[in-house]
Amino acid sequence: MEQRVSFITLAVAEVARSREFYVDGLGWHPEVFVPGEVLMIRVGEKLVLSLWSQEGFEAEVGPIRRGEGIPPITLAHNVATEAEVDEILDLAASIGGDPVVAAETREWGGYTGYFADPDGFRWEIATNPGEIGRLVLP
Amino acid sequence: MEQRVSFITLAVAEVARSREFYVDGLGWHPEVFVPGEVLMIRVGEKLVLSLWSQEGFEAEVGPIRRGEGIPPITLAHNVATEAEVDEILDLAASIGGDPVVAAETREWGGYTGYFADPDGFRWEIATNPGEIGRLVLP
């Protein structure tokens, strides 16, 4: 099996609300949109982010863990400068990202902060001065 | 903000167990490995999968949702043929993927099945004959 991810699928409570955040808010372009069912957005050359209604997700994949706390996953968006990190966190706050956690310098040398999408999925906005950080930049 | 994912981070209970599954089992190449802390694997040209210890994740990101049920996310690995889907699901079963859910033809025309990694994260192995499916193939 090749080490390759093609789709990242997140189960969401309301696809329309996800569209408001990602398309109307962040200004992202929908590749596929089926109201009430799924919103797909390209997030890499051969990579798609799929926001799938919880009902559809659970019917195919199985019952989701519910309750307090955050989902055990983050998606990181890396940029070249600390100023860009701050700008994106400000943008997220302006479109209702909640919570938005201000960036700070991490012990490994990066500068990162977080925002949550409407379903609580955390996006990390990051600079990473290490080799692996350079590897992911466009 | 560009529509781009750089890292996918999953919170895992035991990094050593994740390494056994992904590196020893699937044969993937670790890009970064810090025992007890983190395992990073390239899963795209500018994309890294990071398996981060729950302790580290929670200290930085916050308390994780716990309890019954599966994490509200899947990662899909798309291939060109149904035979490849079945081969990969067999491989996952042979290295302890549990559960492994046999592939079936979906109403949208694809053929997909699932396996779980040691922390219950679901991987979907898929063929997708649609336009968006061709977009993600190598």
Coordinates of C-alpha atoms in Angstrom, one line a residue:
Chain A
M1 CA 0.0 0.0 0.0
E2 CA 1.4 3.3 -1.0
Q3 CA 1.7 6.0 1.7
R4 CA -0.9 8.3 0.2
V5 CA -4.0 10.1 1.4
S6 CA -6.6 11.0 -1.3
F7 CA -9.5 12.3 0.8
I8 CA -9.9 13.7 4.3
T9 CA -13.6 13.3 5.3
L10 CA -15.0 15.0 8.3
A11 CA -18.5 14.2 9.7
V12 CA -20.4 17.4 10.1
A13 CA -23.8 18.3 11.7
E14 CA -25.0 20.6 8.9
V15 CA -23.4 20.8 5.5
A16 CA -25.0 24.2 4.9
R17 CA -23.2 25.6 7.9
S18 CA -19.9 24.1 6.8
R19 CA -20.4 25.7 3.4
E20 CA -21.0 29.1 5.1
F21 CA -17.8 28.8 6.9
Y22 CA -15.5 27.3 4.3
V23 CA -16.9 28.8 1.1
D24 CA -18.6 32.0 2.1
G25 CA -16.2 32.7 5.0
L26 CA -12.8 31.5 3.9
G27 CA -13.6 32.0 0.3
W28 CA -12.8 28.4 -0.8
H29 CA -14.0 27.0 -4.0
P30 CA -16.4 24.0 -3.8
E31 CA -15.5 21.1 -6.1
V32 CA -18.7 19.2 -5.3
F33 CA -21.7 20.4 -3.3
V34 CA -24.8 18.3 -2.7
P35 CA -27.1 20.3 -0.3
G36 CA -27.6 18.4 2.9
E37 CA -25.2 15.7 1.9
V38 CA -21.7 16.7 1.1
L39 CA -19.3 19.5 0.3
M40 CA -16.0 18.7 -1.3
I41 CA -13.1 21.1 -1.6
R42 CA -9.6 20.5 -3.2
V43 CA -6.9 21.1 -0.5
G44 CA -3.9 19.8 -2.4
E45 CA -2.9 18.8 -5.9
K46 CA -4.4 15.3 -5.4
L47 CA -6.2 15.8 -2.2
V48 CA -9.8 16.6 -1.4
L49 CA -11.4 17.6 1.9
S50 CA -14.9 16.2 2.2
L51 CA -17.5 17.5 4.7
W52 CA -20.0 14.8 4.9
S53 CA -23.3 14.9 6.8
Q54 CA -23.2 12.9 10.0
E55 CA -26.2 10.9 8.9
G56 CA -24.5 9.8 5.7
F57 CA -21.2 9.1 7.5
E58 CA -22.8 7.1 10.3
A59 CA -25.0 5.1 7.9
E60 CA -21.9 3.9 6.0
V61 CA -19.0 4.0 8.6
G62 CA -20.7 3.5 11.9
P63 CA -21.8 5.4 15.1
I64 CA -19.6 8.4 15.9
R65 CA -18.2 9.1 19.3
R66 CA -20.2 11.9 21.0
G67 CA -19.9 14.0 24.1
E68 CA -17.6 16.6 25.5
G69 CA -14.2 17.4 24.2
I70 CA -12.7 18.0 20.8
P71 CA -12.2 15.6 17.9
P72 CA -8.8 13.7 18.1
I73 CA -7.5 15.3 14.9
T74 CA -6.1 18.5 13.6
L75 CA -5.5 19.8 10.1
A76 CA -2.6 22.0 9.7
H77 CA -2.2 24.8 7.1
N78 CA 1.4 25.9 6.9
V79 CA 2.6 29.2 5.7
A80 CA 6.0 30.9 5.4
T81 CA 5.8 33.7 7.9
E82 CA 4.5 34.5 11.4
A83 CA 2.6 37.5 10.0
E84 CA 0.6 35.2 7.8
V85 CA -0.2 33.0 10.7
D86 CA -1.7 35.9 12.6
E87 CA -3.6 37.2 9.6
I88 CA -5.3 33.9 9.0
L89 CA -6.2 33.5 12.7
D90 CA -7.7 37.0 12.5
L91 CA -9.7 36.0 9.4
A92 CA -11.0 32.9 11.2
A93 CA -12.1 35.0 14.1
S94 CA -13.9 37.5 11.8
I95 CA -16.0 34.7 10.2
G96 CA -17.0 33.1 13.5
G97 CA -14.2 30.6 14.1
D98 CA -14.7 29.7 17.8
P99 CA -12.4 29.2 19.6
V100 CA -9.5 31.0 18.0
V101 CA -6.3 30.4 20.0
A102 CA -3.6 32.9 19.4
A103 CA -0.3 31.7 18.0
E104 CA 2.7 31.2 20.1
T105 CA 6.3 30.0 19.6
R106 CA 6.5 26.3 20.2
E107 CA 9.5 24.6 21.8
W108 CA 10.4 23.0 18.4
G109 CA 10.8 26.4 16.9
G110 CA 7.6 26.9 15.0
Y111 CA 4.9 29.5 15.6
T112 CA 1.3 28.1 15.6
G113 CA -2.2 28.9 16.6
Y114 CA -5.6 27.2 16.2
F115 CA -9.1 27.9 15.1
A116 CA -12.2 25.7 15.2
D117 CA -14.6 25.2 12.4
P118 CA -18.4 25.0 13.1
D119 CA -18.1 21.3 14.2
G120 CA -15.2 21.9 16.5
F121 CA -12.5 20.5 14.1
R122 CA -9.3 22.3 14.9
W123 CA -7.2 23.9 12.1
E124 CA -3.6 24.7 13.1
I125 CA -2.1 27.6 11.3
A126 CA 1.7 27.2 11.4
T127 CA 5.1 28.2 10.4
N128 CA 7.6 25.4 10.7
P129 CA 11.3 26.3 10.2
G130 CA 12.4 22.7 10.1
E131 CA 13.1 20.4 7.2
I132 CA 9.6 18.9 7.4
G133 CA 8.1 22.3 7.4
R134 CA 9.8 23.3 4.1
L135 CA 8.6 20.0 2.6
V136 CA 4.9 21.0 2.8
L137 CA 5.1 24.6 1.6
P138 CA 3.8 25.4 -1.9
Chain B
M1 CA -6.3 31.7 3.2
E2 CA -5.4 29.2 0.5
Q3 CA -7.4 26.0 0.4
R4 CA -4.5 23.7 1.4
V5 CA -3.8 21.0 4.1
S6 CA -0.2 20.5 5.1
F7 CA -0.4 18.1 8.0
I8 CA -3.1 15.7 9.2
T9 CA -2.5 15.0 12.8
L10 CA -4.2 12.1 14.7
A11 CA -4.0 11.8 18.5
V12 CA -2.9 8.2 19.3
A13 CA -2.7 6.3 22.6
E14 CA 0.7 4.7 21.9
V15 CA 3.1 6.0 19.2
A16 CA 5.0 2.7 19.3
R17 CA 1.9 0.8 18.5
S18 CA 1.1 3.2 15.6
R19 CA 4.7 2.6 14.3
E20 CA 4.2 -1.1 14.4
F21 CA 1.0 -0.8 12.3
Y22 CA 2.1 1.9 9.8
V23 CA 5.8 1.2 9.5
D24 CA 6.3 -2.5 10.3
G25 CA 2.8 -3.5 9.0
L26 CA 2.0 -1.3 6.0
G27 CA 5.7 -0.8 5.2
W28 CA 5.6 3.0 5.2
H29 CA 8.7 5.1 5.6
P30 CA 8.9 7.3 8.7
E31 CA 10.0 10.8 8.0
V32 CA 10.3 11.8 11.7
F33 CA 10.1 9.4 14.7
V34 CA 10.5 10.5 18.3
P35 CA 9.7 7.5 20.5
G36 CA 6.7 8.1 22.8
E37 CA 6.0 11.5 21.1
V38 CA 5.4 11.5 17.4
L39 CA 5.6 9.6 14.1
M40 CA 5.5 11.6 10.9
I41 CA 4.9 10.0 7.5
R42 CA 4.7 11.7 4.1
V43 CA 1.3 10.9 2.5
G44 CA 1.5 13.3 -0.5
E45 CA 3.9 15.5 -2.3
K46 CA 3.4 18.3 0.3
L47 CA 1.4 16.4 2.9
V48 CA 2.4 14.8 6.1
L49 CA 0.5 12.4 8.4
S50 CA 1.4 13.0 12.0
L51 CA 0.6 10.4 14.7
W52 CA 1.0 12.4 17.9
S53 CA 0.8 11.1 21.4
Q54 CA -2.5 11.9 23.1
E55 CA -0.7 13.5 26.0
G56 CA 1.1 15.9 23.7
F57 CA -2.0 16.6 21.7
E58 CA -4.1 17.3 24.7
A59 CA -1.5 19.5 26.4
E60 CA -1.4 21.7 23.3
V61 CA -4.9 21.4 21.7
G62 CA -7.2 20.5 24.6
P63 CA -9.1 17.6 26.0
I64 CA -10.2 15.0 23.5
R65 CA -13.7 13.6 23.2
R66 CA -13.7 10.1 24.8
G67 CA -16.1 7.2 25.0
E68 CA -17.8 4.8 22.7
G69 CA -18.0 5.2 18.9
I70 CA -15.6 6.0 16.2
P71 CA -13.7 9.2 15.5
P72 CA -15.7 11.5 13.2
I73 CA -13.2 11.3 10.4
T74 CA -12.0 9.0 7.7
L75 CA -8.9 9.1 5.5
A76 CA -9.3 7.7 2.0
H77 CA -6.7 6.0 -0.1
N78 CA -7.8 5.8 -3.7
V79 CA -6.6 3.3 -6.2
A80 CA -7.4 2.5 -9.8
T81 CA -9.0 -0.9 -9.6
E82 CA -11.4 -3.0 -7.4
A83 CA -8.8 -5.7 -7.2
E84 CA -6.4 -3.3 -5.5
V85 CA -9.1 -2.3 -3.0
D86 CA -9.5 -5.9 -2.0
E87 CA -5.7 -6.5 -1.9
I88 CA -5.2 -3.6 0.5
L89 CA -8.1 -4.6 2.8
D90 CA -6.5 -8.1 2.9
L91 CA -3.2 -6.6 3.8
A92 CA -4.8 -4.6 6.6
A93 CA -6.5 -7.6 8.0
S94 CA -3.2 -9.6 7.9
I95 CA -1.4 -6.9 10.1
G96 CA -4.2 -6.7 12.6
G97 CA -6.5 -4.0 11.2
D98 CA -9.7 -4.4 13.2
P99 CA -12.3 -4.1 12.1
V100 CA -11.9 -4.6 8.3
V101 CA -15.1 -4.0 6.5
A102 CA -15.2 -5.7 3.1
A103 CA -15.6 -3.4 0.1
E104 CA -18.9 -3.0 -1.7
T105 CA -20.3 -1.1 -4.6
R106 CA -21.6 2.3 -3.5
E107 CA -24.7 4.0 -5.0
W108 CA -22.4 6.7 -6.5
G109 CA -20.6 4.1 -8.5
G110 CA -17.4 3.6 -6.4
Y111 CA -16.2 0.4 -4.7
T112 CA -15.0 1.0 -1.2
G113 CA -14.2 -0.7 2.1
Y114 CA -12.7 0.3 5.4
F115 CA -10.1 -0.8 7.9
A116 CA -9.3 0.7 11.3
D117 CA -5.9 1.5 12.6
P118 CA -4.9 0.7 16.3
D119 CA -6.7 3.8 17.5
G120 CA -9.9 3.2 15.6
F121 CA -9.2 5.7 12.9
R122 CA -10.9 4.5 9.7
W123 CA -9.1 4.3 6.4
E124 CA -11.4 4.0 3.4
I125 CA -9.8 2.1 0.4
A126 CA -11.6 3.2 -2.7
T127 CA -12.1 3.3 -6.4
N128 CA -14.0 6.3 -7.6
P129 CA -14.9 6.4 -11.3
G130 CA -16.1 10.0 -11.2
E131 CA -14.2 13.1 -12.1
I132 CA -13.2 13.8 -8.5
G133 CA -11.9 10.3 -8.3
R134 CA -9.6 10.8 -11.3
L135 CA -8.4 14.0 -9.7
V136 CA -6.8 12.3 -6.7
L137 CA -5.0 9.4 -8.4
P138 CA -1.3 9.5 -8.8

